[in-house]
Short mmCIF file of C-alpha atoms and ligand atoms in Angstrom, two decimals:
data_model
loop_
_atom_site.label_atom_id
_atom_site.label_comp_id
_atom_site.label_asym_id
_atom_site.label_seq_id
_atom_site.Cartn_x
_atom_site.Cartn_y
_atom_site.Cartn_z
CA UNK A 1 17.26 -9.31 11.46
CA UNK A 2 17.74 -6.27 9.29
CA UNK A 3 17.90 -2.86 10.88
CA UNK A 4 14.65 -0.90 10.98
CA UNK A 5 14.88 2.51 9.32
CA UNK A 6 12.90 5.05 11.28
CA UNK A 7 11.87 8.65 10.55
CA UNK A 8 13.38 11.21 10.06
CA UNK A 9 15.82 9.13 7.97
CA UNK A 10 15.98 10.01 4.29
CA UNK A 11 14.41 7.69 1.72
CA UNK A 12 15.86 7.98 -1.79
CA UNK A 13 13.58 7.50 -4.78
CA UNK A 14 14.90 7.00 -8.31
CA UNK A 15 12.33 8.53 -10.66
CA UNK A 16 10.24 11.58 -9.87
CA UNK A 17 6.77 10.95 -11.36
CA UNK A 18 3.41 10.42 -9.71
CA UNK A 19 4.25 7.04 -8.19
CA UNK A 20 7.29 8.52 -6.48
CA UNK A 21 5.21 11.49 -5.38
CA UNK A 22 2.60 9.29 -3.72
CA UNK A 23 5.32 7.16 -2.06
CA UNK A 24 6.84 10.39 -0.80
CA UNK A 25 3.54 11.73 0.52
CA UNK A 26 3.06 8.52 2.54
CA UNK A 27 6.66 8.67 3.80
CA UNK A 28 6.55 12.35 4.70
CA UNK A 29 3.37 11.84 6.67
CA UNK A 30 5.36 9.40 8.81
CA UNK A 31 8.18 11.94 9.15
CA UNK A 32 10.74 10.54 6.71
CA UNK A 33 12.70 12.91 4.53
CA UNK A 34 12.83 12.34 0.78
CA UNK A 35 15.54 12.51 -1.85
CA UNK A 36 14.79 12.18 -5.57
CA UNK A 37 16.80 11.64 -8.71
CA UNK A 38 15.03 12.78 -11.87
CA UNK A 39 16.38 14.29 -15.10
CA UNK A 40 14.10 17.36 -15.23
CA UNK A 41 13.57 19.91 -12.44
CA UNK A 42 10.46 20.36 -10.28
CA UNK A 43 8.58 17.21 -11.33
CA UNK A 44 5.65 15.70 -9.37
CA UNK A 45 7.93 14.22 -6.66
CA UNK A 46 10.57 16.96 -6.59
CA UNK A 47 7.85 19.45 -5.60
CA UNK A 48 7.64 17.75 -2.20
CA UNK A 49 11.18 16.37 -1.81
CA UNK A 50 13.88 17.56 0.59
CA UNK A 51 16.71 16.74 -1.80
CA UNK A 52 16.45 16.98 -5.59
CA UNK A 53 19.18 15.66 -7.86
CA UNK A 54 18.65 16.39 -11.55
CA UNK A 55 20.55 13.81 -13.59
CA UNK A 56 19.94 11.00 -16.06
CA UNK A 57 18.76 7.65 -14.65
CA UNK A 58 22.08 6.09 -15.67
CA UNK A 59 24.30 8.80 -14.19
CA UNK A 60 26.33 6.65 -11.82
CA UNK A 61 27.84 9.53 -9.90
CA UNK A 62 24.45 11.17 -9.28
CA UNK A 63 22.81 7.85 -8.35
CA UNK A 64 25.52 7.20 -5.78
CA UNK A 65 25.03 10.69 -4.42
CA UNK A 66 21.35 9.84 -3.82
CA UNK A 67 22.24 6.47 -2.28
CA UNK A 68 24.84 8.01 0.02
CA UNK A 69 22.37 10.64 1.23
CA UNK A 70 19.62 8.06 1.89
CA UNK A 71 19.18 5.41 4.59
CA UNK A 72 17.34 3.29 2.01
CA UNK A 73 16.72 3.80 -1.70
CA UNK A 74 13.97 2.53 -3.97
CA UNK A 75 12.71 3.12 -7.51
CA UNK A 76 9.31 4.14 -8.79
CA UNK A 77 9.52 2.49 -12.22
CA UNK A 78 11.04 -0.40 -14.14
CA UNK A 79 12.81 1.64 -16.80
CA UNK A 80 16.18 1.76 -15.12
CA UNK A 81 18.82 -0.70 -16.25
CA UNK A 82 19.15 -3.82 -14.12
CA UNK A 83 22.96 -3.49 -14.24
CA UNK A 84 22.73 -0.01 -12.79
CA UNK A 85 20.47 -1.26 -10.00
CA UNK A 86 22.85 -4.18 -9.33
CA UNK A 87 25.81 -1.78 -9.02
CA UNK A 88 23.85 0.43 -6.65
CA UNK A 89 22.64 -2.49 -4.53
CA UNK A 90 26.28 -3.58 -4.12
CA UNK A 91 27.23 -0.06 -3.07
CA UNK A 92 24.44 0.94 -0.67
CA UNK A 93 21.04 0.05 0.75
CA UNK A 94 18.72 -0.79 -2.15
CA UNK A 95 16.97 -3.84 -0.72
CA UNK A 96 14.84 -4.65 -3.77
CA UNK A 97 17.95 -5.37 -5.82
CA UNK A 98 17.97 -5.74 -9.61
CA UNK A 99 15.77 -8.85 -10.00
CA UNK A 100 12.32 -7.24 -10.12
CA UNK A 101 13.54 -4.74 -12.70
CA UNK A 102 15.47 -7.29 -14.78
CA UNK A 103 12.46 -9.60 -15.01
CA UNK A 104 9.64 -7.12 -15.51
CA UNK A 105 11.29 -4.90 -18.10
CA UNK A 106 11.54 -7.84 -20.49
CA UNK A 107 8.25 -9.52 -21.42
CA UNK A 108 9.88 -12.79 -22.46
CA UNK A 109 11.92 -13.16 -19.25
CA UNK A 110 8.81 -12.18 -17.28
CA UNK A 111 6.61 -14.80 -18.92
CA UNK A 112 9.34 -17.44 -18.51
CA UNK A 113 9.80 -16.56 -14.82
CA UNK A 114 6.06 -16.71 -14.11
CA UNK A 115 5.71 -20.10 -15.81
CA UNK A 116 8.84 -21.49 -14.14
CA UNK A 117 7.38 -20.40 -10.79
CA UNK A 118 4.39 -22.60 -11.61
CA UNK A 119 1.78 -19.99 -12.56
CA UNK A 120 -0.25 -19.60 -15.72
CA UNK A 121 0.14 -16.94 -18.42
CA UNK A 122 -1.32 -16.60 -21.92
CA UNK A 123 0.38 -18.97 -24.38
CA UNK A 124 3.28 -17.10 -25.99
CA UNK A 125 6.00 -17.43 -28.58
CA UNK A 126 9.25 -15.54 -29.00
CA UNK A 127 9.33 -13.33 -32.11
CA UNK A 128 12.88 -11.91 -32.16
CA UNK A 129 12.74 -10.98 -35.86
CA UNK A 130 10.15 -10.52 -38.62
CA UNK A 131 11.23 -13.89 -40.05
CA UNK A 132 9.98 -15.71 -36.98
CA UNK A 133 6.47 -14.18 -37.12
CA UNK A 134 4.91 -16.85 -39.36
CA UNK A 135 6.00 -19.77 -37.20
CA UNK A 136 4.84 -17.92 -34.05
CA UNK A 137 1.41 -17.37 -35.62
CA UNK A 138 1.28 -21.04 -36.64
CA UNK A 139 1.98 -21.97 -33.01
CA UNK A 140 -0.32 -19.47 -31.23
CA UNK A 141 -3.11 -19.00 -33.82
CA UNK A 142 -5.55 -16.08 -34.14
CA UNK A 143 -6.55 -13.91 -32.38
CA UNK A 144 -3.22 -12.98 -30.86
CA UNK A 145 -1.41 -9.89 -29.58
CA UNK A 146 2.06 -8.95 -30.68
CA UNK A 147 3.91 -6.99 -27.98
CA UNK A 148 7.37 -5.46 -27.98
CA UNK A 149 9.60 -7.28 -25.51
CA UNK A 150 10.78 -4.02 -23.92
CA UNK A 151 9.54 -0.49 -23.56
CA UNK A 152 5.75 -0.91 -23.93
CA UNK A 153 3.29 0.59 -21.48
CA UNK A 154 -0.41 1.53 -21.43
CA UNK A 155 -1.06 -0.57 -24.54
CA UNK A 156 1.78 1.07 -26.53
CA UNK A 157 3.98 -1.21 -28.64
CA UNK A 158 1.13 -3.69 -29.23
CA UNK A 159 -0.80 -4.94 -32.27
CA UNK A 160 -3.84 -7.20 -32.20
CA UNK A 161 -3.70 -9.85 -34.92
CA UNK A 162 -7.13 -11.12 -35.89
CA UNK A 163 -6.31 -12.58 -39.30
CA UNK A 164 -3.56 -12.89 -41.93
CA UNK A 165 -4.31 -9.39 -43.24
CA UNK A 166 -2.91 -7.95 -39.97
CA UNK A 167 0.50 -9.53 -40.61
CA UNK A 168 1.87 -6.63 -42.63
CA UNK A 169 1.48 -4.14 -39.79
CA UNK A 170 2.73 -6.71 -37.33
CA UNK A 171 5.89 -7.21 -39.38
CA UNK A 172 6.57 -3.47 -39.13
CA UNK A 173 6.37 -3.59 -35.34
CA UNK A 174 8.73 -6.56 -35.01
CA UNK A 175 11.15 -5.05 -37.55
CA UNK A 176 11.57 -2.11 -35.17
CA UNK A 177 11.87 -4.06 -31.98
CA UNK A 178 11.89 -7.74 -30.84
CA UNK A 179 8.45 -9.00 -29.78
CA UNK A 180 6.51 -11.83 -28.26
CA UNK A 181 3.24 -13.11 -29.65
CA UNK A 182 0.60 -13.83 -27.01
CA UNK A 183 -2.56 -15.84 -27.47
CA UNK A 184 -5.63 -13.69 -26.83
CA UNK A 185 -7.12 -14.59 -23.44
CA UNK A 186 -10.95 -14.54 -23.56
CA UNK A 187 -11.17 -13.03 -20.09
CA UNK A 188 -14.32 -12.36 -18.07
CA UNK A 189 -12.64 -9.66 -15.98
CA UNK A 190 -9.33 -7.95 -15.47
CA UNK A 191 -8.16 -7.73 -11.88
CA UNK A 192 -4.94 -6.87 -10.13
CA UNK A 193 -3.54 -7.81 -6.79
CA UNK A 194 -1.28 -5.35 -5.01
CA UNK A 195 1.10 -7.36 -2.88
CA UNK A 196 3.93 -6.31 -0.60
CA UNK A 197 6.86 -8.34 0.69
CA UNK A 198 9.07 -6.81 3.31
CA UNK A 199 12.81 -7.16 3.79
CA UNK A 200 11.86 -9.46 6.70
CA UNK A 201 9.95 -11.79 4.32
CA UNK A 202 6.50 -10.81 5.61
CA UNK A 203 3.85 -10.69 2.85
CA UNK A 204 0.52 -8.86 2.76
CA UNK A 205 -1.92 -8.63 -0.13
CA UNK A 206 -4.71 -6.17 -0.79
CA UNK A 207 -7.98 -7.66 -1.97
CA UNK A 208 -8.17 -7.94 -5.79
CA UNK A 209 -9.07 -4.74 -7.61
CA UNK A 210 -11.33 -4.93 -10.67
CA UNK A 211 -10.03 -2.87 -13.58
CA UNK A 212 -11.59 -1.44 -16.72
CA UNK A 213 -9.32 -0.22 -19.52
CA UNK A 214 -10.15 2.20 -22.32
CA UNK A 215 -7.86 2.43 -25.36
CA UNK A 216 -5.29 0.29 -23.53
CA UNK A 217 -5.11 2.71 -20.59
CA UNK A 218 -6.59 2.06 -17.14
CA UNK A 219 -9.91 3.90 -16.84
CA UNK A 220 -11.59 2.61 -13.66
CA UNK A 221 -10.54 0.53 -10.67
CA UNK A 222 -13.04 -0.85 -8.18
CA UNK A 223 -13.23 -2.67 -4.87
CA UNK A 224 -14.69 -5.04 -4.08
CA UNK A 225 -14.09 -6.82 -7.38
CA UNK A 226 -17.25 -8.63 -8.44
CA UNK A 227 -15.71 -12.11 -8.41
CA UNK A 228 -16.35 -15.24 -6.35
CA UNK A 229 -14.70 -15.83 -2.99
CA UNK A 230 -12.89 -18.74 -4.64
CA UNK A 231 -11.33 -16.47 -7.28
CA UNK A 232 -10.38 -13.90 -4.60
CA UNK A 233 -8.58 -16.62 -2.65
CA UNK A 234 -6.85 -17.95 -5.77
CA UNK A 235 -5.72 -14.49 -6.87
CA UNK A 236 -4.26 -13.69 -3.45
CA UNK A 237 -2.54 -17.10 -3.30
CA UNK A 238 -1.01 -16.52 -6.75
CA UNK A 239 0.31 -13.12 -5.62
CA UNK A 240 1.86 -14.51 -2.45
CA UNK A 241 3.32 -17.49 -4.25
CA UNK A 242 4.93 -15.33 -6.92
CA UNK A 243 6.53 -12.99 -4.39
CA UNK A 244 8.05 -15.95 -2.56
CA UNK A 245 9.16 -17.87 -5.62
CA UNK A 246 10.61 -14.82 -7.36
CA UNK A 247 12.08 -13.48 -4.09
CA UNK A 248 10.79 -9.95 -4.72
CA UNK A 249 10.75 -7.17 -2.11
CA UNK A 250 8.53 -4.09 -2.02
CA UNK A 251 5.04 -3.40 -3.31
CA UNK A 252 4.23 -4.97 -6.67
CA UNK A 253 1.16 -5.16 -8.84
CA UNK A 254 0.19 -8.40 -10.50
CA UNK A 255 -2.26 -7.89 -13.34
CA UNK A 256 -4.45 -10.91 -13.93
CA UNK A 257 -7.20 -12.11 -16.24
CA UNK A 258 -10.11 -13.98 -14.69
CA UNK A 259 -11.31 -16.74 -17.00
CA UNK A 260 -14.17 -18.64 -15.38
CA UNK A 261 -12.70 -19.72 -12.04
CA UNK A 262 -9.13 -19.55 -13.31
CA UNK A 263 -6.44 -16.92 -12.97
CA UNK A 264 -4.11 -16.13 -15.88
CA UNK A 265 -1.30 -13.67 -15.12
CA UNK A 266 -0.97 -10.83 -17.62
CA UNK A 267 1.99 -8.90 -16.30
CA UNK A 268 3.87 -7.67 -13.25
CA UNK A 269 4.83 -4.14 -12.28
CA UNK A 270 7.72 -4.07 -9.75
CA UNK A 271 6.33 -1.04 -7.94
CA UNK A 272 3.07 0.46 -6.70
CA UNK A 273 0.56 0.60 -9.53
CA UNK A 274 -2.24 2.77 -10.88
CA UNK A 275 -4.82 0.12 -9.95
CA UNK A 276 -3.71 0.43 -6.31
CA UNK A 277 -4.24 4.19 -6.03
CA UNK A 278 -7.66 3.66 -4.46
CA UNK A 279 -5.96 2.08 -1.44
CA UNK A 280 -4.97 5.61 -0.34
CA UNK A 281 -8.58 6.48 0.43
CA UNK A 282 -10.36 3.12 0.58
CA UNK A 283 -8.12 1.13 2.94
CA UNK A 284 -6.53 1.42 6.36
CA UNK A 285 -3.08 1.41 4.72
CA UNK A 286 -2.09 2.46 1.20
CA UNK A 287 0.06 0.59 -1.30
CA UNK A 288 2.57 3.43 -0.91
CA UNK A 289 2.78 3.31 2.89
CA UNK A 290 3.07 -0.47 2.67
CA UNK A 291 6.00 -0.08 0.25
CA UNK A 292 7.81 2.35 2.56
CA UNK A 293 7.21 -0.02 5.49
CA UNK A 294 8.54 -2.98 3.46
CA UNK A 295 11.84 -1.35 2.50
CA UNK A 296 12.29 0.17 5.96
CA UNK A 297 11.92 -3.15 7.77
CA UNK A 298 8.74 -2.13 9.60
CA UNK A 299 5.93 -4.64 10.10
CA UNK A 300 3.36 -4.52 7.31
CA UNK A 301 -0.27 -3.67 8.00
CA UNK A 302 -2.98 -6.26 7.28
CA UNK A 303 -5.08 -4.35 4.72
CA UNK A 304 -8.74 -3.72 5.50
CA UNK A 305 -11.19 -1.94 3.24
CA UNK A 306 -13.04 0.97 4.82
CA UNK A 307 -15.88 0.93 2.27
CA UNK A 308 -16.55 0.10 -1.41
CA UNK A 309 -14.66 2.37 -3.76
CA UNK A 310 -14.22 3.38 -7.39
CA UNK A 311 -11.22 5.24 -8.77
CA UNK A 312 -11.53 7.21 -12.01
CA UNK A 313 -8.25 7.91 -13.78
CA UNK A 314 -7.80 11.47 -14.99
CA UNK A 315 -5.87 11.88 -18.23
CA UNK A 316 -4.84 15.30 -19.54
CA UNK A 317 -8.07 15.76 -21.50
CA UNK A 318 -10.19 14.99 -18.42
CA UNK A 319 -8.89 17.59 -15.99
CA UNK A 320 -11.07 20.57 -16.92
CA UNK A 321 -14.21 18.43 -16.84
CA UNK A 322 -13.23 16.79 -13.54
CA UNK A 323 -12.51 20.13 -11.85
CA UNK A 324 -15.81 21.54 -13.04
CA UNK A 325 -17.74 18.57 -11.67
CA UNK A 326 -15.77 18.27 -8.45
CA UNK A 327 -16.92 21.74 -7.37
CA UNK A 328 -20.45 20.36 -7.14
CA UNK A 329 -21.59 18.82 -3.84
CA UNK A 330 -22.65 15.56 -5.53
CA UNK A 331 -19.04 14.92 -6.60
CA UNK A 332 -17.09 17.01 -4.08
CA UNK A 333 -16.72 14.02 -1.74
CA UNK A 334 -14.54 12.35 -4.38
CA UNK A 335 -10.93 12.45 -3.19
CA UNK A 336 -9.03 14.46 -5.78
CA UNK A 337 -5.38 13.65 -6.48
CA UNK A 338 -3.56 15.80 -9.05
CA UNK A 339 0.08 14.99 -9.62
CA UNK A 340 1.51 18.45 -10.23
CA UNK A 341 2.52 17.76 -13.82
CA UNK A 342 3.67 20.76 -15.84
CA UNK A 343 1.11 20.14 -18.61
CA UNK A 344 -2.19 18.31 -19.00
CA UNK A 345 -1.11 16.21 -21.98
CA UNK A 346 -3.65 14.13 -23.87
CA UNK A 347 -3.70 10.44 -22.81
CA UNK A 348 -1.16 11.04 -20.03
CA UNK A 349 -2.08 10.28 -16.45
CA UNK A 350 -2.24 13.55 -14.54
CA UNK A 351 -4.45 12.62 -11.60
CA UNK A 352 -7.25 10.46 -10.25
CA UNK A 353 -10.47 10.82 -8.31
CA UNK A 354 -11.48 8.20 -5.77
CA UNK A 355 -15.02 7.80 -4.47
CA UNK A 356 -15.46 5.79 -1.26
CA UNK A 357 -18.87 5.11 0.22
CA UNK A 358 -20.54 2.37 2.24
CA UNK A 359 -23.75 2.98 0.27
CA UNK A 360 -22.98 0.92 -2.84
CA UNK A 361 -26.01 2.27 -4.74
CA UNK A 362 -25.01 5.88 -4.13
CA UNK A 363 -21.46 5.02 -5.20
CA UNK A 364 -22.63 3.38 -8.40
CA UNK A 365 -25.09 6.19 -9.27
CA UNK A 366 -22.43 8.83 -8.63
CA UNK A 367 -19.94 7.12 -10.94
CA UNK A 368 -22.56 6.62 -13.67
CA UNK A 369 -23.55 10.29 -13.53
CA UNK A 370 -19.97 11.52 -13.28
CA UNK A 371 -18.97 9.53 -16.35
CA UNK A 372 -22.05 10.48 -18.41
CA UNK A 373 -20.26 13.37 -20.11
CA UNK A 374 -16.69 12.29 -19.46
CA UNK A 375 -14.50 13.39 -22.40
CA UNK A 376 -12.93 10.68 -24.61
P1 LIG B 1 -0.57 -4.88 -21.25
O1 LIG B 1 0.15 -3.61 -21.61
O2 LIG B 1 0.17 -6.11 -21.60
O3 LIG B 1 -1.06 -4.88 -19.83
O4 LIG B 1 -1.91 -4.88 -22.13
C1 LIG B 1 -2.86 -3.82 -22.05
C2 LIG B 1 -4.28 -4.40 -22.12
O5 LIG B 1 -4.45 -5.16 -23.33
C3 LIG B 1 -4.60 -5.38 -21.00
O6 LIG B 1 -5.00 -4.73 -19.84
C4 LIG B 1 -5.72 -6.18 -21.64
O7 LIG B 1 -6.94 -5.46 -21.62
C5 LIG B 1 -5.27 -6.30 -23.08
N1 LIG B 1 -4.45 -7.53 -23.26
C6 LIG B 1 -3.12 -7.63 -23.16
N2 LIG B 1 -2.70 -8.90 -23.37
C7 LIG B 1 -3.80 -9.64 -23.62
C8 LIG B 1 -4.03 -11.02 -23.92
N3 LIG B 1 -3.03 -11.89 -24.05
N4 LIG B 1 -5.32 -11.41 -24.09
C9 LIG B 1 -6.34 -10.53 -23.99
N5 LIG B 1 -6.20 -9.21 -23.72
C10 LIG B 1 -4.94 -8.76 -23.55
#
């Protein structure tokens, strides 16, 4: 059995954005100390860390410094090279290893891995160069979505292809960067399952979260998802099965499309995820605490929802409006989370607001009213 890491040991986090910050808040509450490696000073996580190392994500010397100072080290994002993670895992305690990063930072490898594990994705074709676009379209048909194999997030690096007239723009995208072409899934709902697998092999899933996107960026997340008990059970079984088959450790998000009674996997994030932020206020354990428990060898908590909940994402352009509304009693019970970013940039995630209430009608009315004048 692996050694349990107890507070006040130091937990190292590679990447200093909001996900790292919320991991750190959960860890500090339990008494752990936090080290962070992040290129720029005083980011969202560094503001609450004990040890801040400012260096590039591929600075081997600085990464080892973090690892040496920490009893266990994790990462808050998938944009670190898998080779770097492999080197670090060989050198110190980084129990997640390179596999989650290697697979999820490459859409083609990710789709292959999911299918090989026996789970369904959208139909897809490899489009390594502009020359291969026509044969991919012949195979997949319209409508389809062309996505860059690496580097895309929040709907960036994607083009929807509805007809032949969209091919010109699509060719530009694939000329810049290798792509895959995905068949468009006519989904009824988008859900995600936050799942955690510990270094001991224990797995726990949160109930599925229902997600609404706007302009390719997550807008709302809700529990309970309005889906049948059968789909809930399927989604949780898919999440567990994937974690076992892919041998992943830590908290991951699995984004899924619900099509009738079927589950189609969209993508994986090898870390806590925006759609799981409501677990901080709506459940007896958060996705972040669960992640810290998983990498520290502590038993996981069986998640229970306290009450129905809706999370509203706050992008840069939403902050002034949200702060104005939140001062009013009808919205003041919303749990405000601002990430301490230096600027409120347009279309960048700078915070969220989570409403939790056992009165589902009050919850729904509050969200409707709150969003009535929400800026675009
Ligand atoms: P992604 O960055 O791959 O998660 O895509 C962002 C959003 O685009 C998803 O949340 C969906 O709303 C939509 N989307 C992506 N891929 C597909 C697909 N194959 N079929 C239908 N909608 C999709």
